[in-house]
Coordinates of C-alpha atoms and ligand atoms in Angstrom, one line a residue:
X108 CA 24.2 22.4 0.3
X109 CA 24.6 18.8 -0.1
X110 CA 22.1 16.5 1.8
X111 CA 25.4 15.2 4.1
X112 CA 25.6 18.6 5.2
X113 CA 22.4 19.0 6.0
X114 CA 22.1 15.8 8.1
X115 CA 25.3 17.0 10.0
X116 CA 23.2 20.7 10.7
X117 CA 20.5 18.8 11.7
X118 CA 22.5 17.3 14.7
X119 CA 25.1 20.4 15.5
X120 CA 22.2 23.3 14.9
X121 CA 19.9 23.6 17.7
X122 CA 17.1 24.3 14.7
X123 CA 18.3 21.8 12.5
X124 CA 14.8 20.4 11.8
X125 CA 13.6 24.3 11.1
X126 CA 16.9 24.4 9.0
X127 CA 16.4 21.3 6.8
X128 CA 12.2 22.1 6.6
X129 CA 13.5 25.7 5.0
X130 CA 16.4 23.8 2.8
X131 CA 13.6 21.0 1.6
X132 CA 14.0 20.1 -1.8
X133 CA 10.8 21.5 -3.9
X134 CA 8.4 19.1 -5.1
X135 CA 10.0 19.8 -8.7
X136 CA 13.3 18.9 -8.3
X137 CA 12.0 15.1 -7.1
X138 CA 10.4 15.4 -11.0
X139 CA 12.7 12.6 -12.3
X140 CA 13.3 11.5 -16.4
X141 CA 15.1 8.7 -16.0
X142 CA 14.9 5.8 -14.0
X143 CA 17.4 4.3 -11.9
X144 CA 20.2 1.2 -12.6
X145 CA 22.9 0.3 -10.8
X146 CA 22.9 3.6 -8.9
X147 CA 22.8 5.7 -12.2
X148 CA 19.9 7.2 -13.5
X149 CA 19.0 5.8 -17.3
X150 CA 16.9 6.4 -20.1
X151 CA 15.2 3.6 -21.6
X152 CA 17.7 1.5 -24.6
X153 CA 15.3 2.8 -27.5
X154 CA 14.8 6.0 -26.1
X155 CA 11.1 5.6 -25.4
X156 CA 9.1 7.6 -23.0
X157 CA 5.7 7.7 -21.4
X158 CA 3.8 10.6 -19.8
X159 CA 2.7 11.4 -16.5
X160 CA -0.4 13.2 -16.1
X161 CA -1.8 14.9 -12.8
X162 CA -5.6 13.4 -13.0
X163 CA -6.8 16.6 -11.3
X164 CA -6.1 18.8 -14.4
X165 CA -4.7 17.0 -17.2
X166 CA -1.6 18.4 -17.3
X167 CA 1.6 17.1 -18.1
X168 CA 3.9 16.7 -15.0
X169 CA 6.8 14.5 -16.6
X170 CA 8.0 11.7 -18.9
X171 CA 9.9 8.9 -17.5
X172 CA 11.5 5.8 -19.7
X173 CA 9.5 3.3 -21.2
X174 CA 11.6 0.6 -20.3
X175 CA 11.1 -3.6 -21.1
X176 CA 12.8 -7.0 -20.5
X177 CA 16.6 -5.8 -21.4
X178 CA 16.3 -2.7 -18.5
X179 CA 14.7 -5.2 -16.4
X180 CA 17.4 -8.2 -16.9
X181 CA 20.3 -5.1 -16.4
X182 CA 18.4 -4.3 -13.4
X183 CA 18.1 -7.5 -11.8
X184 CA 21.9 -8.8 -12.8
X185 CA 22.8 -5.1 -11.0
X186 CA 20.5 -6.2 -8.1
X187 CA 22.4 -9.7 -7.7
X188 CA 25.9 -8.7 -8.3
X189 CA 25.1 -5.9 -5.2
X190 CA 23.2 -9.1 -3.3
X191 CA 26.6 -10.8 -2.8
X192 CA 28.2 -7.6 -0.6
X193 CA 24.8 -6.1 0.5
X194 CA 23.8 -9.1 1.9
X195 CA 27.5 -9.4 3.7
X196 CA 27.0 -5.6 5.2
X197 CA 25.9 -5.6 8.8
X198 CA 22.5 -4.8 10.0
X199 CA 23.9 -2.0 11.8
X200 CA 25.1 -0.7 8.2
X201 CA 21.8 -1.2 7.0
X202 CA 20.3 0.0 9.5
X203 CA 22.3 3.3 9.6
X204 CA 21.0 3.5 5.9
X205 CA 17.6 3.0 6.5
X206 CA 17.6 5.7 9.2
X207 CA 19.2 8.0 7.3
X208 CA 16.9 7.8 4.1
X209 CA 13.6 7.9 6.9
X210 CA 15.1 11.2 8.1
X211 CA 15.7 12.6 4.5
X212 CA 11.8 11.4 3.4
X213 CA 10.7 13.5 7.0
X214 CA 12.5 16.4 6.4
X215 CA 11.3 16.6 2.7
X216 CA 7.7 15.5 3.3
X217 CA 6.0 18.3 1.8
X218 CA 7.8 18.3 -0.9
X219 CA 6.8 14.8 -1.8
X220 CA 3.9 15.2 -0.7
X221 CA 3.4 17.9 -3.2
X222 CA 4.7 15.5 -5.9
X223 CA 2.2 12.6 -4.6
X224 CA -1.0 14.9 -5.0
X225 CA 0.2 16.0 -8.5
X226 CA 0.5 12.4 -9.9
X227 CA -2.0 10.5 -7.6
X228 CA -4.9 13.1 -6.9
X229 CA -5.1 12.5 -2.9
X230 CA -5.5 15.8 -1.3
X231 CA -2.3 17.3 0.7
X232 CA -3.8 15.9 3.8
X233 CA -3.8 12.3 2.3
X234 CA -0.5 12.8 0.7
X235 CA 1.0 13.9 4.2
X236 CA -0.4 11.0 5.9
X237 CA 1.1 8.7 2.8
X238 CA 4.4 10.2 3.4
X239 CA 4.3 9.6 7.1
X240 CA 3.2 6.5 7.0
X241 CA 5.3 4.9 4.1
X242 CA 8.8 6.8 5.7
X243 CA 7.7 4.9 9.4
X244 CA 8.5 1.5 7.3
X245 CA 12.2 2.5 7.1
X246 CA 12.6 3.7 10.6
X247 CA 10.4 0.5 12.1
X248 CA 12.6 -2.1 9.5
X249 CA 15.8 0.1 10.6
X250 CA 15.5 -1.4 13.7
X251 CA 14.3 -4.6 13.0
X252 CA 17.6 -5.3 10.8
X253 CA 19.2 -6.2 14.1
X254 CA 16.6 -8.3 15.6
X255 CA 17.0 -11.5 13.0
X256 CA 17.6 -14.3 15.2
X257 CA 18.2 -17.7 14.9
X258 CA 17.4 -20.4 17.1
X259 CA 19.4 -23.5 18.6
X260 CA 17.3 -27.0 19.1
X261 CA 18.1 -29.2 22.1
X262 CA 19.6 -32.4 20.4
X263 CA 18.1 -35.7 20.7
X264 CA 21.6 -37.3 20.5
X265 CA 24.8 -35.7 22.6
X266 CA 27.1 -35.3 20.2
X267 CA 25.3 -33.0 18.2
X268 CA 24.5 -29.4 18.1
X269 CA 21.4 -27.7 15.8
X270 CA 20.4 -25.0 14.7
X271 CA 18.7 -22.7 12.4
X272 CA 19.8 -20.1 10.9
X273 CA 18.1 -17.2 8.9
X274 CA 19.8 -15.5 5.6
X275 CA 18.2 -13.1 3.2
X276 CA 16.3 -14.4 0.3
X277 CA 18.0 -12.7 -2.8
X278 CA 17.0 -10.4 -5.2
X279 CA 13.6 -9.5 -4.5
X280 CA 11.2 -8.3 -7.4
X281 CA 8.9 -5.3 -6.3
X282 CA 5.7 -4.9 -8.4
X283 CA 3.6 -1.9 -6.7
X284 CA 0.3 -0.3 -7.2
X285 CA -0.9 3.8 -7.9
X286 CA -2.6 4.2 -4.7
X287 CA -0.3 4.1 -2.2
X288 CA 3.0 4.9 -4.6
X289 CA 5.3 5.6 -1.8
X290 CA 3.8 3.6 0.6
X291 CA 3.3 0.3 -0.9
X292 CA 7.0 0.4 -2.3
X293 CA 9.0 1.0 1.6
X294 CA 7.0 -1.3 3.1
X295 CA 8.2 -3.9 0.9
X296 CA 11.7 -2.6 0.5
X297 CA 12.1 -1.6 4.1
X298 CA 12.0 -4.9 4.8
X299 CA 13.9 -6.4 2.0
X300 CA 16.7 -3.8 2.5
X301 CA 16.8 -4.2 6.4
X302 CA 17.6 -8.3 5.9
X303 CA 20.4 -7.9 3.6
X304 CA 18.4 -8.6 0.4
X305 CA 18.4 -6.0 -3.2
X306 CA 15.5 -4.9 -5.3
X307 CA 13.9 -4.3 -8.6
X308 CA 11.4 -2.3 -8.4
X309 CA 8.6 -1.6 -10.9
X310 CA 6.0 0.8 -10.1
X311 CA 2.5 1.5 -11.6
X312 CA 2.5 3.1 -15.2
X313 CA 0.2 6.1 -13.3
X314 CA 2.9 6.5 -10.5
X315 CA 6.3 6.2 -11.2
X316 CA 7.9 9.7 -10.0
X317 CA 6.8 9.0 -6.0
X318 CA 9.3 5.8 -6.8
X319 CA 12.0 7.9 -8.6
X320 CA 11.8 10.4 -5.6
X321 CA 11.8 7.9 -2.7
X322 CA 15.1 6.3 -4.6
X323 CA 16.9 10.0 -5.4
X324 CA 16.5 9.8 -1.3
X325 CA 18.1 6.7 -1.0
X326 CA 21.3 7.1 -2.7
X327 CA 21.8 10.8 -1.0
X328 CA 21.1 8.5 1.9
X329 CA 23.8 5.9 0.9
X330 CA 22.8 2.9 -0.9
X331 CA 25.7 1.4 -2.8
X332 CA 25.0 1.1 -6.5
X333 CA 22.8 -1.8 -7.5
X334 CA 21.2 -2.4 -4.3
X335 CA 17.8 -0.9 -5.1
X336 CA 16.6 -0.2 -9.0
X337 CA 13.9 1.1 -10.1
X338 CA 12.5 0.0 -13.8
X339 CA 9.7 2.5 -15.2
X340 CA 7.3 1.0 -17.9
X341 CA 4.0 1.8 -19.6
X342 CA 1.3 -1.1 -19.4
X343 CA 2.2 -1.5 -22.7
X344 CA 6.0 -3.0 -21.3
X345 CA 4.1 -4.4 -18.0
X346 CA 3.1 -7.8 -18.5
X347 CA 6.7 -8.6 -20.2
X348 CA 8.6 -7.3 -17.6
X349 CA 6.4 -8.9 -15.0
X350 CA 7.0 -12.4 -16.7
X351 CA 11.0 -11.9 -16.8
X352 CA 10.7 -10.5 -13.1
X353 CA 8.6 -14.0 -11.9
X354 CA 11.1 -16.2 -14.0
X355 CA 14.2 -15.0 -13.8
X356 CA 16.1 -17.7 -11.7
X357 CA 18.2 -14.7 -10.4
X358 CA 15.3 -13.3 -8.5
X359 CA 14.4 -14.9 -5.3
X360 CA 11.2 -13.5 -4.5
X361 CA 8.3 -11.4 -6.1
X362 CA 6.4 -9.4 -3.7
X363 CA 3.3 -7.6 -5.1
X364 CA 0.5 -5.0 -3.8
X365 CA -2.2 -4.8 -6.7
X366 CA -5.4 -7.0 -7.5
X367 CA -6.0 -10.1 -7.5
X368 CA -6.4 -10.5 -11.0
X369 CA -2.5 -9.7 -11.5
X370 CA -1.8 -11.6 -8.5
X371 CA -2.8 -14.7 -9.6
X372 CA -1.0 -14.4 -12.9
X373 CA 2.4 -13.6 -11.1
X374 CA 1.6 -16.6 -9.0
X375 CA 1.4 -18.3 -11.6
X376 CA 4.4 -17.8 -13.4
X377 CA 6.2 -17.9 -10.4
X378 CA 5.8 -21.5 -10.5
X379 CA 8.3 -22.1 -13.2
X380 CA 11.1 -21.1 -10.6
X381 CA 9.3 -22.5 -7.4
X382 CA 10.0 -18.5 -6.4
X383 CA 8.6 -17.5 -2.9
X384 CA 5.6 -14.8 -3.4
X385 CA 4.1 -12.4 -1.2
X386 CA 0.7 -11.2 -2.2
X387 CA -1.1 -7.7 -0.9
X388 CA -4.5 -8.1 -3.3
X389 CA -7.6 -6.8 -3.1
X390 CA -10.3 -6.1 -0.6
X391 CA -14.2 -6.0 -0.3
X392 CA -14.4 -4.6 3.4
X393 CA -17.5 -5.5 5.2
X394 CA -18.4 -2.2 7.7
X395 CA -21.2 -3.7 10.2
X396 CA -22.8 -0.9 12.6
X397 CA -24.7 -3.1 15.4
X398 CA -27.5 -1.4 17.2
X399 CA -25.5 -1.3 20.5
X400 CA -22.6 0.9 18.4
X401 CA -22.1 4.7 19.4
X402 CA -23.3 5.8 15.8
X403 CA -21.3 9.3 16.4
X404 CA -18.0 7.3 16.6
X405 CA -19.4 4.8 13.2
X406 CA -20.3 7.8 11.5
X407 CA -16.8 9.4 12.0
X408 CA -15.6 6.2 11.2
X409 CA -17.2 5.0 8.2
X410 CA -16.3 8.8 6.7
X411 CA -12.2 8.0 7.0
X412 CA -12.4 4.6 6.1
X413 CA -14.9 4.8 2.8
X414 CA -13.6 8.3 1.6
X415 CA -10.0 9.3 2.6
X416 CA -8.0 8.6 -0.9
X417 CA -11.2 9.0 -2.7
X418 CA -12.4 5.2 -1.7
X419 CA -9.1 4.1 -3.2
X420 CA -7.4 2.3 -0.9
X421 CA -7.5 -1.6 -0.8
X422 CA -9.3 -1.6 2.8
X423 CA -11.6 1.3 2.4
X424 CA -15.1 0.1 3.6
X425 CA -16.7 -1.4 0.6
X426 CA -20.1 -2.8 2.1
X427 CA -21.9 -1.2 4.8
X428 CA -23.7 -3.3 6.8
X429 CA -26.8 -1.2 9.4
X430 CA -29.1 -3.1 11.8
X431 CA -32.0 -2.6 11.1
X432 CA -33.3 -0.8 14.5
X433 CA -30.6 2.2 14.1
X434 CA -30.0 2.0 9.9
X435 CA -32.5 5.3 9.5
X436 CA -31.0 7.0 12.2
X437 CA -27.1 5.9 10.6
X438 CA -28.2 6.9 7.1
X439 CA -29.3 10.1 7.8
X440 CA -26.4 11.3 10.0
X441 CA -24.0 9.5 7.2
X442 CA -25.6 11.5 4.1
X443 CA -25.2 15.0 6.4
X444 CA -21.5 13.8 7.2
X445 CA -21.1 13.6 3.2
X446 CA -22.8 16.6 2.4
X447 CA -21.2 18.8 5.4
X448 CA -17.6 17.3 5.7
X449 CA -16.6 16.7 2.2
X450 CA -15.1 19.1 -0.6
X451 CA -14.2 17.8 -3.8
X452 CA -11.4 19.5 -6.3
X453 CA -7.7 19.7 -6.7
X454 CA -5.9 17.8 -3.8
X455 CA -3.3 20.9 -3.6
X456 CA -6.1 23.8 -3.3
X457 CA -6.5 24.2 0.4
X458 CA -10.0 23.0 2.2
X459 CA -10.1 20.1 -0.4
X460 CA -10.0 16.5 1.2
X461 CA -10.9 14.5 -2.1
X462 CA -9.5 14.7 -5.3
X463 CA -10.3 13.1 -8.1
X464 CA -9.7 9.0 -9.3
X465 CA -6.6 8.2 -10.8
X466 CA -8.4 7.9 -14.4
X467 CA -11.5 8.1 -16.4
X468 CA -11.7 4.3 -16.5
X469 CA -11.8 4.1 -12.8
X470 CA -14.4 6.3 -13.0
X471 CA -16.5 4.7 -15.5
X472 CA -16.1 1.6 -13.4
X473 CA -17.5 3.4 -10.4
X474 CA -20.2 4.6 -12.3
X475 CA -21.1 1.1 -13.6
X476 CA -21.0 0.1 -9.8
X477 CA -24.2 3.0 -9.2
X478 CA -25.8 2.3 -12.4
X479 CA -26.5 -1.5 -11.9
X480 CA -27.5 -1.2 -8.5
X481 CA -30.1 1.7 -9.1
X482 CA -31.0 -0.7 -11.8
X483 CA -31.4 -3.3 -9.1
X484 CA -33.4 -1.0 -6.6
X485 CA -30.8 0.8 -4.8
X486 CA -31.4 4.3 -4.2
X487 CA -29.1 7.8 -4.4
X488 CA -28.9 10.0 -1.2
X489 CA -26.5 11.9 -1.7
X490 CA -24.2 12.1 -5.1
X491 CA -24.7 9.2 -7.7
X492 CA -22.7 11.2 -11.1
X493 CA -19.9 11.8 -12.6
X494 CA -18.5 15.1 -11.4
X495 CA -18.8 18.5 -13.3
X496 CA -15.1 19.5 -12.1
X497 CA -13.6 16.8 -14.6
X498 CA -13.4 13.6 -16.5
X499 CA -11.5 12.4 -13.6
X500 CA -14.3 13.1 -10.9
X501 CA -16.8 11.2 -9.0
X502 CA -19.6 12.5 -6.4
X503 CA -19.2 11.8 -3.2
X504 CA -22.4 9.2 -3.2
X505 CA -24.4 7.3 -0.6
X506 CA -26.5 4.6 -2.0
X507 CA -29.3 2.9 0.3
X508 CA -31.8 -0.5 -0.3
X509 CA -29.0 -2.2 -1.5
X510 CA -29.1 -6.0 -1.8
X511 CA -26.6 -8.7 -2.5
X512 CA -27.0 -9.2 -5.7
X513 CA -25.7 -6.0 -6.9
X514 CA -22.3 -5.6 -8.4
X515 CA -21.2 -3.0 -5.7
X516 CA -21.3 -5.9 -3.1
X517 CA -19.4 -8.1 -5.5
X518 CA -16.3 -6.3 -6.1
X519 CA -14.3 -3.8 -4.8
X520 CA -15.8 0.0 -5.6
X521 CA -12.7 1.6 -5.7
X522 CA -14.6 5.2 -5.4
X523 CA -15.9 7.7 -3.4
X524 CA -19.5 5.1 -3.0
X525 CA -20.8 4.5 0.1
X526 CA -23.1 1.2 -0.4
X527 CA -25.8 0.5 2.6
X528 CA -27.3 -2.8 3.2
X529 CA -30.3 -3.4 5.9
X530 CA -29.8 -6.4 8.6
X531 CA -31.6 -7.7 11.4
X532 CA -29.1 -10.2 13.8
X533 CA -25.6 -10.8 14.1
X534 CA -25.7 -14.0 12.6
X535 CA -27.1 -12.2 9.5
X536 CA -24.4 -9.6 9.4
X537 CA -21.9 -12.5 9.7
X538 CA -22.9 -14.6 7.1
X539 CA -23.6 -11.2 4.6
X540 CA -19.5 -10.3 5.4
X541 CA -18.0 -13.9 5.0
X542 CA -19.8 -14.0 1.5
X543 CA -17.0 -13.0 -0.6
X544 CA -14.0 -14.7 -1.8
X545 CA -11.5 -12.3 -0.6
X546 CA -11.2 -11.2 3.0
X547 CA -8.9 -8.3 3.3
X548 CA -9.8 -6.2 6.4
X549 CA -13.2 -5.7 8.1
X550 CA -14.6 -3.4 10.1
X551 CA -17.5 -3.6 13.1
X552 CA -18.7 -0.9 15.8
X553 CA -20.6 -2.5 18.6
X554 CA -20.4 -1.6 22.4
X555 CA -21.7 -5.1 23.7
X556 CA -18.1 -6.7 24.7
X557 CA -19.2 -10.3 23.5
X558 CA -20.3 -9.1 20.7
X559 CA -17.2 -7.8 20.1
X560 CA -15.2 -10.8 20.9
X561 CA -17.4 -13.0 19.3
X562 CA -17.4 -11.0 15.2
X563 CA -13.7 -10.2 15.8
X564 CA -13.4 -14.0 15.8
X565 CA -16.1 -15.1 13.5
X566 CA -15.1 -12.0 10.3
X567 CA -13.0 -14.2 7.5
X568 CA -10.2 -11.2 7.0
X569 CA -6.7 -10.9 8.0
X570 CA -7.5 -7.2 9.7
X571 CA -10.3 -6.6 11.5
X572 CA -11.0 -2.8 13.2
X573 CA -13.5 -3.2 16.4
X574 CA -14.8 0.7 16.6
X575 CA -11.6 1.8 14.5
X576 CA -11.3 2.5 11.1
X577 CA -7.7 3.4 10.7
X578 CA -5.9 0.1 10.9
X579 CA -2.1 0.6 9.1
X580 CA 0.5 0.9 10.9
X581 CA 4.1 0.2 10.9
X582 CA 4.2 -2.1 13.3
X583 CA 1.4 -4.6 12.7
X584 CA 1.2 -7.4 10.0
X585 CA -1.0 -6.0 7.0
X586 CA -2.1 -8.8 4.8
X587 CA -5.5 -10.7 4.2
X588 CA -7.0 -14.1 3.5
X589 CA -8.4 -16.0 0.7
X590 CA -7.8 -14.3 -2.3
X591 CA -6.7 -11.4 -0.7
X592 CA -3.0 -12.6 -1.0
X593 CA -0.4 -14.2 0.9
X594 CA 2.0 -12.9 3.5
X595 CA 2.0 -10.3 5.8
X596 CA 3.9 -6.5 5.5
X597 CA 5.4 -5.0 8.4
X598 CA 5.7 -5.7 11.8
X599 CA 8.0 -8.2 12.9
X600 CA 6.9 -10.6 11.1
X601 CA 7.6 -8.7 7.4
X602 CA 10.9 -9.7 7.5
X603 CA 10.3 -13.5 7.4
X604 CA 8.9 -12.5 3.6
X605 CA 12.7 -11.9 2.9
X606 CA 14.6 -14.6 5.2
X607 CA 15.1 -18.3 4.5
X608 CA 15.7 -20.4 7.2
X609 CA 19.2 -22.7 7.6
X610 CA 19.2 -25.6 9.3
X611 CA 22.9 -27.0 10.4
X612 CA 23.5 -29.9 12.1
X613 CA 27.0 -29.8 14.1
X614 CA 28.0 -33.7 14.7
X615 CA 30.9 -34.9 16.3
X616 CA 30.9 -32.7 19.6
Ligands
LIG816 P1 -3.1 -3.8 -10.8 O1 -3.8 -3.5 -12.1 O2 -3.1 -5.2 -10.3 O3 -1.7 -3.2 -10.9 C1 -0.8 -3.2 -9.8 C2 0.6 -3.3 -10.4 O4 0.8 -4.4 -11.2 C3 1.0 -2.1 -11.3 O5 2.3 -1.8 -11.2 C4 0.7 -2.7 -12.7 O6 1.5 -2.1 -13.7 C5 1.2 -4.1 -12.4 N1 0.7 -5.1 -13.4 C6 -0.4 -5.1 -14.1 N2 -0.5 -6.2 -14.9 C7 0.7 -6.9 -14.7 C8 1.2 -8.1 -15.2 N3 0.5 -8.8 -16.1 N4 2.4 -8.5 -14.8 C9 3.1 -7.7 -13.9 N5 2.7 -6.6 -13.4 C10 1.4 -6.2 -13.7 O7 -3.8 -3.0 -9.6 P2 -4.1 -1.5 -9.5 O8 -5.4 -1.3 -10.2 O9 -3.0 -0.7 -9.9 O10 -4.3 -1.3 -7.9 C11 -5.5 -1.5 -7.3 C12 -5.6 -2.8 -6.6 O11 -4.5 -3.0 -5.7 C13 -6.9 -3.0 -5.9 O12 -7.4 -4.3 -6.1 C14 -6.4 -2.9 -4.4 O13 -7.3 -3.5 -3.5 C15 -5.1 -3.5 -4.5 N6 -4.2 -3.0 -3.3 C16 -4.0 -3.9 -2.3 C17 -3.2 -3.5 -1.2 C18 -2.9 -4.5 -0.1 O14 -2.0 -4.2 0.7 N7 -3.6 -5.6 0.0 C19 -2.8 -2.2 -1.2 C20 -3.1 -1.3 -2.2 C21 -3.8 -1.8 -3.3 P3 0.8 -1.0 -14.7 O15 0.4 0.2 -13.8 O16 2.0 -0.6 -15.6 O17 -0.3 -1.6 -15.3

């Protein structure tokens, strides 16, 4: 049954969505090996191919193309030949498209889902929530396509009229991380689509079938050829394909999600074109738990926001900051909430809610994280080793006397590590969080309303959860501060990352 019969069940059958659940695509017919040009699906010029491994297990889930800077120039001359009719479609057009391709990513959610675990690791339940989440970006940008306004100036002379008008960018270059693979790309491309602008994507080397999937969704939902690419590479192709993507004077604007290291090179070679950048870097969240907070609601808190995708998100809760009148009381309940609540394994087997990391180097990292600050003093509650189930595996941990010295508090963890640090006033807590060069989201639980007026204000981050942990969401602006990037995803304002603004001056009225 093709996927336009499916939609039209969906509205004539009373159980369409039972219907289209039942008809899902499985999670293996998403597996993709080839990537995706001009609304055909290619193999790389040479023939080359990379592997996709599921870091639960090891095993071999795919190969996709190994593509490099001739893909990437056919993908972005496809991307701005489509610009000059996409751009001309109307956002009701668009929008109809982006609806569509939301409903097709809802009614094949486990599927994906399925697919997501295999090549990232979350566990279903993190998968699910990923799929939700990244699929609300289409429906939240479908409707946004029709809310670009202009705006017309009172003139200081009568015979004028002026006013601005807003037009979509160009051919936008996508550059996404492995943590959130489905996530991290329609929040961008929601966005970029809704305005009337085309994309080249290029997802991370560990993550590019979630990419391939979302896109086989698109074109059932619609998308003329060329509008949206997607260009797999290796990290051996990255950093060439990057360059041509930040100075090709056909693309208008790179948008990235990854770490501020790669940021700043992209940055920086987006110079040569004066190209507009949007940046979604890296974190170091401060978590501060004031002696006025309820410690039931921190405690359930501070377990979502350090360990749900296995500490791998880019606002997971990296330093956790404990007054020191309730910090033994918070430690001990924390360590029981580790050792009670969390079960470590496969992210498909049922009852598991953390998998493993995405690799062994992210694991060795983590480790160096634990080793250094034991070194320093720290010391283990709970966890602290690589895990027996595989090379990919990390304990759950929970590390107390830490100090500020210690790597952990330097850079983001990226792990399953829950770091602990004593304080004694606000003031203290304050300074301790603002201490860091990037300021990505932060996190406080207090009761004491000034108190919560009065950190909200003072935290240096562009998000900031007062006795919440959860903070994403379509629509709100995600983005940080220092060198946590530039720009803001979603909301109303993620479209402006896509718009220019046009100024014309009528005379002569
Ligand atoms: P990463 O190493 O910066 O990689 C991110 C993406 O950039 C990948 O697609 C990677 O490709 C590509 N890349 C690497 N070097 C490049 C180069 N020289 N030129 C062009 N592209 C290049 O980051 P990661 O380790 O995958 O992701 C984790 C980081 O992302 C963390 O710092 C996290 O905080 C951040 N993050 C931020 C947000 C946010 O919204 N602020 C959200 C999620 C994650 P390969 O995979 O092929 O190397």
């Amino acid at each position: 049954m093709s996927c336009a019969m499916l939609l039209q069940c969906r509205h004539s059958c009373k159980k369409g969505n039972r219907l289209l659940r039942m008809l899902a695509t499985s999670y293996s017919s998403f597996v993709k090996d080839k990537a995706y040009i001009n609304g055909s699906w290619v193999a790389a010029a040479n023939g080359n191919t990379f592997s996709v491994i599921n870091p639960a297990n090891e095993e071999l889930i795919g190969t996709v193309p190994d593509m490099g800077i001739q893909e990437t120039q056919s993908a972005i001359d496809a991307a701005h030949v489509a610009f000059d009719t996409w751009r001309k479609t109307t956002a009701k057009e668009r929008s109809a498209i982006l609806k569509k391709w939301f409903s097709l990513i809802e009614s094949n959610k486990t599927s994906l889902a399925e697919l997501l675990t295999k090549e990232q690791g979350k566990s279903m339940a993190d998968s699910i929530a990923e799929v939700t989440y990244g699929a609300s970006f289409f429906e939240w940008f479908s409707e946004e396509a029709k809310r670009v306004y202009g705006e017309i100036m009172p003139p200081s002379t009568a015979d004028r009229r002026l006013l601005i008008m807003k037009q979509p960018i160009g051919v936008a270059g996508i550059i996404t991380p492995w943590n959130f693979p489905i996530a991290m790309i329609t929040r961008k491309l929601g966005a970029a689509l809704a305005v009337g602008c085309t994309a080249v994507i290029k997802p991370a080397e560990d993550t590019p079938l979630s990419a391939l999937a979302i896109c086989q969704l698109g074109e059932e939902a619609g998308l003329p050829a060329g509008v949206v690419n997607v260009i797999t590479t290796s990290s051996k192709n990255t950093s060439d394909v990057g360059k041509l993507l930040c100075e090709s004077p056909r693309v208008a604007t790179i948008s990235f999600t990854g770490s501020t290291k790669v940021g700043k090179i992209l940055l920086s070679q987006s110079a040569s074109t004066v190209k507009r950048v949007s940046l979604e870097l890296g974190g170091n969240a401060p978590f501060i738990v004031f002696d006025s907070a309820n410690i039931d609601k921190a405690v359930t808190g501070a377990m979502a926001c350090k360990f749900r995708c296995a500490g791998q998100t880019c606002i997971c809760a990296n330093r956790f900051l404990v007054q020191d009148v309730i910090y033994d009381e918070f430690v001990k309940r924390l360590a029981e909430a580790i050792k009670n609540q969390l079960v470590v394994g496969n992210g498909l087997d049922e009852g598991v809610n953390i998998g493993p990391l995405i690799n062994e180097a992210a694991v060795n990292k983590v480790d160096d994280f634990v080793t250094d600050a034991v070194k320093k003093g720290a010391t283990k509650i709970v966890g602290g080793n690589k895990n027996s189930l595989g090379k990919n595996f990390y304990e759950p941990t929970l590390l107390v006397n830490v100090t500020t010295d210690m790597e952990c508090m330097k850079d983001e963890i990226f792990g399953p590590v829950a770091v602990i640090i004593k304080f004694k006033t606000e003031a203290e807590a304050i300074k301790i969080a603002n201490s860091t060069d990037v300021g990505l989201a932060g996190y406080f639980y207090s009761q004491d309303l000034g108190q919560v007026w009065r950190v909200a204000e003072e935290l240096q981050v562009g998000m900031v959860g007062a006795n919440e942990s959860l903070l994403s969401a379509a629509e709100v602006s995600f983005g940080g501060v220092k060198q946590s990037g530039l720009g803001r995803e979603g909301g109303k304002f993620g479209v402006d990352e896509y718009l220019e603004m046009k100024y014309i001056c009528m005379g002569g009225i």
